[in-house]
PDB file of C-alpha atoms in Angstrom:
ATOM      1  CA  MET K   1      -0.044  -0.012  -0.039  1.00  0.00           C
ATOM      2  CA  CYS K   2       1.172   3.464  -0.845  1.00  0.00           C
ATOM      3  CA  THR K   3       1.409   6.002   2.094  1.00  0.00           C
ATOM      4  CA  MET K   4       1.535   9.684   2.065  1.00  0.00           C
ATOM      5  CA  GLY K   5       4.509  11.422   3.515  1.00  0.00           C
ATOM      6  CA  ASN K   6       3.153  14.895   2.884  1.00  0.00           C
ATOM      7  CA  PRO K   7       0.352  15.952   5.321  1.00  0.00           C
ATOM      8  CA  ASN K   8      -1.041  18.394   2.894  1.00  0.00           C
ATOM      9  CA  GLU K   9      -4.140  17.554   0.966  1.00  0.00           C
ATOM     10  CA  ILE K  10      -3.850  16.622  -2.756  1.00  0.00           C
ATOM     11  CA  ARG K  11      -6.724  18.049  -4.790  1.00  0.00           C
ATOM     12  CA  LEU K  12      -7.121  15.500  -7.590  1.00  0.00           C
ATOM     13  CA  ALA K  13      -9.008  15.950 -10.874  1.00  0.00           C
ATOM     14  CA  ILE K  14      -9.721  13.216 -13.403  1.00  0.00           C
ATOM     15  CA  VAL K  15     -10.805  13.249 -17.019  1.00  0.00           C
ATOM     16  CA  ASP K  16     -11.873   9.880 -18.445  1.00  0.00           C
ATOM     17  CA  ASN K  17     -14.635   9.094 -20.795  1.00  0.00           C
ATOM     18  CA  ASP K  18     -15.471   5.902 -18.876  1.00  0.00           C
ATOM     19  CA  ASP K  19     -17.225   7.006 -15.788  1.00  0.00           C
ATOM     20  CA  PHE K  20     -16.864   3.580 -14.111  1.00  0.00           C
ATOM     21  CA  VAL K  21     -13.101   3.736 -14.564  1.00  0.00           C
ATOM     22  CA  LEU K  22     -13.040   7.270 -13.452  1.00  0.00           C
ATOM     23  CA  MET K  23     -14.863   6.697 -10.172  1.00  0.00           C
ATOM     24  CA  GLY K  24     -12.721   3.500  -9.647  1.00  0.00           C
ATOM     25  CA  LEU K  25      -9.410   5.463 -10.086  1.00  0.00           C
ATOM     26  CA  ALA K  26     -10.721   8.114  -7.579  1.00  0.00           C
ATOM     27  CA  ALA K  27     -11.805   5.565  -5.102  1.00  0.00           C
ATOM     28  CA  PHE K  28      -8.460   3.670  -5.309  1.00  0.00           C
ATOM     29  CA  LEU K  29      -6.317   6.796  -4.886  1.00  0.00           C
ATOM     30  CA  SER K  30      -8.418   8.160  -1.976  1.00  0.00           C
ATOM     31  CA  ARG K  31      -8.039   4.754  -0.260  1.00  0.00           C
ATOM     32  CA  HIS K  32      -4.342   4.276  -0.751  1.00  0.00           C
ATOM     33  CA  LEU K  33      -3.417   7.973  -0.541  1.00  0.00           C
ATOM     34  CA  PRO K  34      -5.483   9.197   2.363  1.00  0.00           C
ATOM     35  CA  ASN K  35      -4.835  12.856   1.635  1.00  0.00           C
ATOM     36  CA  VAL K  36      -6.134  12.808  -1.847  1.00  0.00           C
ATOM     37  CA  ARG K  37      -9.609  14.402  -2.290  1.00  0.00           C
ATOM     38  CA  LEU K  38     -11.422  14.494  -5.686  1.00  0.00           C
ATOM     39  CA  ALA K  39     -11.779  18.031  -6.626  1.00  0.00           C
ATOM     40  CA  TRP K  40     -13.645  17.600  -9.944  1.00  0.00           C
ATOM     41  CA  LYS K  41     -14.102  15.118 -12.738  1.00  0.00           C
ATOM     42  CA  ALA K  42     -14.942  15.268 -16.336  1.00  0.00           C
ATOM     43  CA  ASN K  43     -15.859  12.762 -19.113  1.00  0.00           C
ATOM     44  CA  THR K  44     -14.803  14.867 -22.067  1.00  0.00           C
ATOM     45  CA  GLY K  45     -11.729  16.887 -22.992  1.00  0.00           C
ATOM     46  CA  THR K  46     -13.845  19.826 -23.645  1.00  0.00           C
ATOM     47  CA  ASP K  47     -15.270  19.866 -20.128  1.00  0.00           C
ATOM     48  CA  ALA K  48     -11.812  19.231 -18.653  1.00  0.00           C
ATOM     49  CA  LEU K  49     -10.379  22.213 -20.576  1.00  0.00           C
ATOM     50  CA  GLU K  50     -13.210  24.495 -19.187  1.00  0.00           C
ATOM     51  CA  TYR K  51     -12.709  23.228 -15.638  1.00  0.00           C
ATOM     52  CA  ALA K  52      -8.869  23.281 -15.614  1.00  0.00           C
ATOM     53  CA  THR K  53      -8.756  26.906 -16.841  1.00  0.00           C
ATOM     54  CA  ASP K  54     -11.289  28.168 -14.388  1.00  0.00           C
ATOM     55  CA  PRO K  55      -9.330  29.782 -11.449  1.00  0.00           C
ATOM     56  CA  ALA K  56     -12.206  28.859  -9.161  1.00  0.00           C
ATOM     57  CA  ASN K  57     -11.331  25.159  -9.400  1.00  0.00           C
ATOM     58  CA  GLU K  58      -8.167  24.777  -7.368  1.00  0.00           C
ATOM     59  CA  THR K  59      -6.437  21.586  -8.312  1.00  0.00           C
ATOM     60  CA  ASP K  60      -3.093  20.047  -7.449  1.00  0.00           C
ATOM     61  CA  ILE K  61      -2.929  17.410 -10.218  1.00  0.00           C
ATOM     62  CA  LEU K  62      -5.029  16.426 -13.300  1.00  0.00           C
ATOM     63  CA  LEU K  63      -5.042  12.828 -14.571  1.00  0.00           C
ATOM     64  CA  VAL K  64      -5.777  12.858 -18.258  1.00  0.00           C
ATOM     65  CA  ASP K  65      -6.999   9.663 -20.049  1.00  0.00           C
ATOM     66  CA  MET K  66      -5.101   9.546 -23.454  1.00  0.00           C
ATOM     67  CA  SER K  67      -7.927   8.003 -25.394  1.00  0.00           C
ATOM     68  CA  LEU K  68     -10.875  10.334 -24.813  1.00  0.00           C
ATOM     69  CA  GLU K  69     -13.788  10.364 -27.429  1.00  0.00           C
ATOM     70  CA  ASP K  70     -14.128  14.073 -28.189  1.00  0.00           C
ATOM     71  CA  MET K  71     -10.399  14.825 -28.625  1.00  0.00           C
ATOM     72  CA  PRO K  72      -7.043  13.076 -28.113  1.00  0.00           C
ATOM     73  CA  GLY K  73      -5.529  13.152 -24.579  1.00  0.00           C
ATOM     74  CA  ASP K  74      -2.297  14.779 -25.691  1.00  0.00           C
ATOM     75  CA  MET K  75      -4.312  17.553 -27.261  1.00  0.00           C
ATOM     76  CA  VAL K  76      -6.253  18.125 -23.950  1.00  0.00           C
ATOM     77  CA  CYS K  77      -2.710  18.287 -22.171  1.00  0.00           C
ATOM     78  CA  ARG K  78      -1.536  20.808 -24.855  1.00  0.00           C
ATOM     79  CA  GLU K  79      -4.585  22.959 -24.668  1.00  0.00           C
ATOM     80  CA  ILE K  80      -4.533  23.065 -20.859  1.00  0.00           C
ATOM     81  CA  ARG K  81      -0.790  23.519 -20.545  1.00  0.00           C
ATOM     82  CA  SER K  82      -0.712  26.462 -23.012  1.00  0.00           C
ATOM     83  CA  ARG K  83      -3.258  28.317 -20.824  1.00  0.00           C
ATOM     84  CA  ASN K  84      -2.469  27.063 -17.320  1.00  0.00           C
ATOM     85  CA  ARG K  85       1.169  27.268 -16.150  1.00  0.00           C
ATOM     86  CA  MET K  86       0.567  25.855 -12.689  1.00  0.00           C
ATOM     87  CA  LEU K  87      -1.392  22.522 -13.054  1.00  0.00           C
ATOM     88  CA  PRO K  88       0.622  19.328 -13.039  1.00  0.00           C
ATOM     89  CA  LEU K  89      -0.661  16.917 -15.754  1.00  0.00           C
ATOM     90  CA  LEU K  90      -0.308  13.136 -15.418  1.00  0.00           C
ATOM     91  CA  ALA K  91      -1.295  11.088 -18.555  1.00  0.00           C
ATOM     92  CA  VAL K  92      -3.033   7.693 -17.965  1.00  0.00           C
ATOM     93  CA  THR K  93      -3.768   4.948 -20.251  1.00  0.00           C
ATOM     94  CA  SER K  94      -5.077   1.420 -20.574  1.00  0.00           C
ATOM     95  CA  PHE K  95      -2.884   0.720 -23.508  1.00  0.00           C
ATOM     96  CA  SER K  96       0.810   0.175 -23.825  1.00  0.00           C
ATOM     97  CA  LEU K  97       2.895   3.275 -22.745  1.00  0.00           C
ATOM     98  CA  ILE K  98       4.812   3.013 -26.006  1.00  0.00           C
ATOM     99  CA  ARG K  99       1.573   4.151 -27.789  1.00  0.00           C
ATOM    100  CA  TYR K 100       1.307   7.491 -25.849  1.00  0.00           C
ATOM    101  CA  ALA K 101       4.394   8.407 -23.994  1.00  0.00           C
ATOM    102  CA  ARG K 102       5.976  10.631 -26.565  1.00  0.00           C
ATOM    103  CA  ARG K 103       2.758  12.371 -27.521  1.00  0.00           C
ATOM    104  CA  ALA K 104       1.891  13.069 -23.763  1.00  0.00           C
ATOM    105  CA  ALA K 105       5.490  14.602 -23.369  1.00  0.00           C
ATOM    106  CA  GLU K 106       5.064  16.749 -26.399  1.00  0.00           C
ATOM    107  CA  GLY K 107       1.574  17.860 -25.104  1.00  0.00           C
ATOM    108  CA  GLY K 108       3.066  19.217 -21.848  1.00  0.00           C
ATOM    109  CA  ALA K 109       2.325  16.454 -19.408  1.00  0.00           C
ATOM    110  CA  GLN K 110       4.574  15.755 -16.443  1.00  0.00           C
ATOM    111  CA  GLY K 111       4.503  11.955 -16.905  1.00  0.00           C
ATOM    112  CA  ILE K 112       2.480   9.015 -18.057  1.00  0.00           C
ATOM    113  CA  VAL K 113       1.527   5.840 -16.151  1.00  0.00           C
ATOM    114  CA  SER K 114      -0.642   2.685 -16.773  1.00  0.00           C
ATOM    115  CA  LYS K 115      -4.044   2.655 -15.249  1.00  0.00           C
ATOM    116  CA  ALA K 116      -3.498  -1.073 -14.412  1.00  0.00           C
ATOM    117  CA  ASP K 117      -0.086  -0.455 -12.549  1.00  0.00           C
ATOM    118  CA  PHE K 118      -1.630   0.600  -9.271  1.00  0.00           C
ATOM    119  CA  PRO K 119       1.777   0.988  -7.244  1.00  0.00           C
ATOM    120  CA  ALA K 120       3.146   3.147 -10.156  1.00  0.00           C
ATOM    121  CA  LEU K 121      -0.026   5.120 -10.215  1.00  0.00           C
ATOM    122  CA  CYS K 122       0.301   6.031  -6.439  1.00  0.00           C
ATOM    123  CA  LYS K 123       3.858   6.810  -6.740  1.00  0.00           C
ATOM    124  CA  ALA K 124       3.289   9.066  -9.954  1.00  0.00           C
ATOM    125  CA  VAL K 125       0.391  10.933  -8.352  1.00  0.00           C
ATOM    126  CA  LYS K 126       2.490  11.864  -5.357  1.00  0.00           C
ATOM    127  CA  LEU K 127       5.649  12.773  -7.397  1.00  0.00           C
ATOM    128  CA  VAL K 128       3.926  14.811 -10.010  1.00  0.00           C
ATOM    129  CA  SER K 129       1.617  16.639  -7.538  1.00  0.00           C
ATOM    130  CA  ASP K 130       4.692  17.544  -5.690  1.00  0.00           C
ATOM    131  CA  GLY K 131       6.290  19.160  -8.642  1.00  0.00           C
ATOM    132  CA  HIS K 132       8.385  16.312  -9.897  1.00  0.00           C
ATOM    133  CA  THR K 133       8.464  14.763 -13.455  1.00  0.00           C
ATOM    134  CA  LEU K 134       8.701  11.248 -14.536  1.00  0.00           C
ATOM    135  CA  CYS K 135      10.904   9.340 -17.038  1.00  0.00           C
ATOM    136  CA  VAL K 136       9.630   6.228 -18.824  1.00  0.00           C
ATOM    137  CA  ARG K 137      11.394   3.593 -20.578  1.00  0.00           C
ATOM    138  CA  VAL K 138       9.560   2.359 -23.717  1.00  0.00           C
ATOM    139  CA  GLY K 139      10.987   0.297 -26.608  1.00  0.00           C
ATOM    140  CA  GLY K 140      14.478   0.647 -25.441  1.00  0.00           C
ATOM    141  CA  GLU K 141      14.222   4.424 -25.334  1.00  0.00           C
ATOM    142  CA  THR K 142      13.957   6.744 -22.199  1.00  0.00           C
ATOM    143  CA  ILE K 143      11.324   9.492 -22.635  1.00  0.00           C
ATOM    144  CA  GLY K 144      11.608  12.297 -20.211  1.00  0.00           C
ATOM    145  CA  PHE K 145       8.952  14.842 -19.299  1.00  0.00           C
ATOM    146  CA  GLU K 146       9.204  18.591 -18.716  1.00  0.00           C
ATOM    147  CA  ASP K 147       8.288  20.359 -15.523  1.00  0.00           C
ATOM    148  CA  VAL K 148       5.137  22.462 -15.703  1.00  0.00           C
ATOM    149  CA  ASP K 149       6.918  25.787 -16.369  1.00  0.00           C
ATOM    150  CA  ALA K 150       9.203  24.522 -19.007  1.00  0.00           C
ATOM    151  CA  ALA K 151       6.318  22.885 -20.865  1.00  0.00           C
ATOM    152  CA  TYR K 152       4.173  25.957 -20.562  1.00  0.00           C
ATOM    153  CA  HIS K 153       6.966  28.328 -22.045  1.00  0.00           C
ATOM    154  CA  ARG K 154       7.647  25.741 -24.907  1.00  0.00           C
ATOM    155  CA  LEU K 155       3.934  25.491 -25.871  1.00  0.00           C
ATOM    156  CA  VAL K 156       3.010  29.123 -25.742  1.00  0.00           C
ATOM    157  CA  ARG K 157       5.580  29.886 -28.369  1.00  0.00           C
ATOM    158  CA  LEU K 158       4.998  26.729 -30.358  1.00  0.00           C
ATOM    159  CA  PRO K 159       1.725  27.379 -32.244  1.00  0.00           C
ATOM    160  CA  VAL K 160       3.153  30.641 -33.731  1.00  0.00           C
ATOM    161  CA  ASN K 161       6.319  29.056 -34.796  1.00  0.00           C
ATOM    162  CA  ARG K 162       4.545  26.049 -36.381  1.00  0.00           C
ATOM    163  CA  ILE K 163       2.066  28.309 -38.322  1.00  0.00           C
ATOM    164  CA  GLU K 164       4.902  30.314 -39.650  1.00  0.00           C
ATOM    165  CA  ARG K 165       6.287  27.023 -41.289  1.00  0.00           C
ATOM    166  CA  LEU K 166       3.343  26.809 -43.606  1.00  0.00           C
ATOM    167  CA  SER K 167       3.402  28.157 -47.068  1.00  0.00           C
ATOM    168  CA  GLU K 168       0.606  30.698 -48.182  1.00  0.00           C
ATOM    169  CA  ARG K 169      -0.893  27.821 -50.326  1.00  0.00           C
ATOM    170  CA  GLU K 170      -0.985  25.418 -47.383  1.00  0.00           C
ATOM    171  CA  LYS K 171      -2.537  28.086 -45.217  1.00  0.00           C
ATOM    172  CA  TYR K 172      -5.115  28.892 -47.860  1.00  0.00           C
ATOM    173  CA  ALA K 173      -6.086  25.308 -48.311  1.00  0.00           C
ATOM    174  CA  MET K 174      -6.206  24.692 -44.620  1.00  0.00           C
ATOM    175  CA  GLU K 175      -8.479  27.731 -44.060  1.00  0.00           C
ATOM    176  CA  LEU K 176     -10.946  26.512 -46.626  1.00  0.00           C
ATOM    177  CA  TYR K 177     -10.875  23.009 -45.252  1.00  0.00           C
ATOM    178  CA  SER K 178     -11.528  24.357 -41.794  1.00  0.00           C
ATOM    179  CA  GLN K 179     -14.733  26.052 -43.306  1.00  0.00           C
ATOM    180  CA  SER K 180     -16.078  22.551 -44.383  1.00  0.00           C
ATOM    181  CA  TYR K 181     -15.055  22.815 -48.037  1.00  0.00           C
ATOM    182  CA  LYS K 182     -14.437  19.353 -49.479  1.00  0.00           C
ATOM    183  CA  PRO K 183     -11.072  18.737 -51.103  1.00  0.00           C
ATOM    184  CA  THR K 184     -12.618  18.680 -54.569  1.00  0.00           C
ATOM    185  CA  GLN K 185     -14.203  22.101 -53.997  1.00  0.00           C
ATOM    186  CA  ILE K 186     -10.918  23.508 -52.679  1.00  0.00           C
ATOM    187  CA  ALA K 187      -9.198  22.119 -55.729  1.00  0.00           C
ATOM    188  CA  ARG K 188     -11.484  24.065 -58.075  1.00  0.00           C
ATOM    189  CA  MET K 189     -11.086  27.309 -55.889  1.00  0.00           C
ATOM    190  CA  MET K 190      -7.316  26.965 -55.995  1.00  0.00           C
ATOM    191  CA  ASP K 191      -7.110  25.829 -59.581  1.00  0.00           C
ATOM    192  CA  VAL K 192      -5.189  22.574 -58.661  1.00  0.00           C
ATOM    193  CA  SER K 193      -5.909  18.885 -58.521  1.00  0.00           C
ATOM    194  CA  ALA K 194      -7.764  17.193 -55.526  1.00  0.00           C
ATOM    195  CA  GLY K 195      -4.511  15.232 -54.986  1.00  0.00           C
ATOM    196  CA  THR K 196      -2.528  18.409 -54.656  1.00  0.00           C
ATOM    197  CA  VAL K 197      -5.030  19.696 -52.002  1.00  0.00           C
ATOM    198  CA  LYS K 198      -4.614  16.371 -50.124  1.00  0.00           C
ATOM    199  CA  THR K 199      -0.747  16.990 -50.313  1.00  0.00           C
ATOM    200  CA  TYR K 200      -1.189  20.460 -48.852  1.00  0.00           C
ATOM    201  CA  LEU K 201      -3.396  19.190 -46.052  1.00  0.00           C
ATOM    202  CA  ASP K 202      -0.886  16.413 -45.278  1.00  0.00           C
ATOM    203  CA  ARG K 203       1.941  18.806 -45.105  1.00  0.00           C
ATOM    204  CA  VAL K 204      -0.031  21.034 -42.779  1.00  0.00           C
ATOM    205  CA  GLN K 205      -0.775  18.065 -40.440  1.00  0.00           C
ATOM    206  CA  ASN K 206       2.805  17.023 -40.446  1.00  0.00           C
ATOM    207  CA  LYS K 207       4.226  20.416 -39.889  1.00  0.00           C
ATOM    208  CA  LEU K 208       1.883  20.968 -36.869  1.00  0.00           C
ATOM    209  CA  HIS K 209       2.812  17.528 -35.517  1.00  0.00           C
ATOM    210  CA  LEU K 210      -0.817  16.365 -35.464  1.00  0.00           C
ATOM    211  CA  THR K 211      -2.114  12.870 -35.953  1.00  0.00           C
ATOM    212  CA  SER K 212      -5.578  13.235 -37.518  1.00  0.00           C
ATOM    213  CA  ARG K 213      -7.750  15.543 -39.590  1.00  0.00           C
ATOM    214  CA  ALA K 214     -10.085  15.938 -36.625  1.00  0.00           C
ATOM    215  CA  GLU K 215      -7.221  17.124 -34.488  1.00  0.00           C
ATOM    216  CA  LEU K 216      -6.100  19.423 -37.247  1.00  0.00           C
ATOM    217  CA  ILE K 217      -9.467  21.107 -37.610  1.00  0.00           C
ATOM    218  CA  ALA K 218      -9.740  21.529 -33.763  1.00  0.00           C
ATOM    219  CA  TYR K 219      -6.194  23.038 -33.611  1.00  0.00           C
ATOM    220  CA  TRP K 220      -6.940  25.458 -36.623  1.00  0.00           C
ATOM    221  CA  TRP K 221     -10.243  26.659 -34.906  1.00  0.00           C
ATOM    222  CA  ARG K 222      -8.389  27.289 -31.766  1.00  0.00           C
ATOM    223  CA  ARG K 223      -5.243  29.030 -33.055  1.00  0.00           C
ATOM    224  CA  GLU K 224      -6.822  32.560 -32.633  1.00  0.00           C
ATOM    225  CA  ARG K 225      -6.927  32.030 -28.986  1.00  0.00           C
ATOM    226  CA  TRP K 226      -3.250  31.655 -28.774  1.00  0.00           C
TER     227      TRP K 226
END
């Protein structure tokens, strides 16, 4: 059983699309880390983003499920980290850490742990809530995580730098795509082939380090907030 060495309360928040898993994690951590209190919970990345950026919701650590339904967990981390320079983020997953570790690190999390590894979960919650970061060994490679401040400063600069990498044609194609125009329509408007439009969109997605068209659209819609 894990025990708390720090007498101060840990205000825990969790975002997980499976409410049964969410409440199970909260109950387990409260039982094995007596000073943990569930401050708030969310089932979607959208709700987590709203709660995590509300100053009224005082939180010491947020557990982020990496496979949410409305947006990828690493995108939730990135969105929160770029607006909140205080809240430690711990990514959690039911899948292999290899699948998400690098994406969680790039998204500004302070570590990642398996939901099924209960001792590691206890240890990670204590460490990350206390301002520490984790290192994970996956596939023969060690992936380190930045502290909250370093991740924040990297990400608040990142969107502008990445957008500047795009050509004017790529930006134009992406702007039309974000307005729900189909590639064939964009091709006619830009006087190019549909294949060229696909190439433009693929380049934008790669340059922005995103993994899907849905994530690309969400990123593009939110860029004005940065």
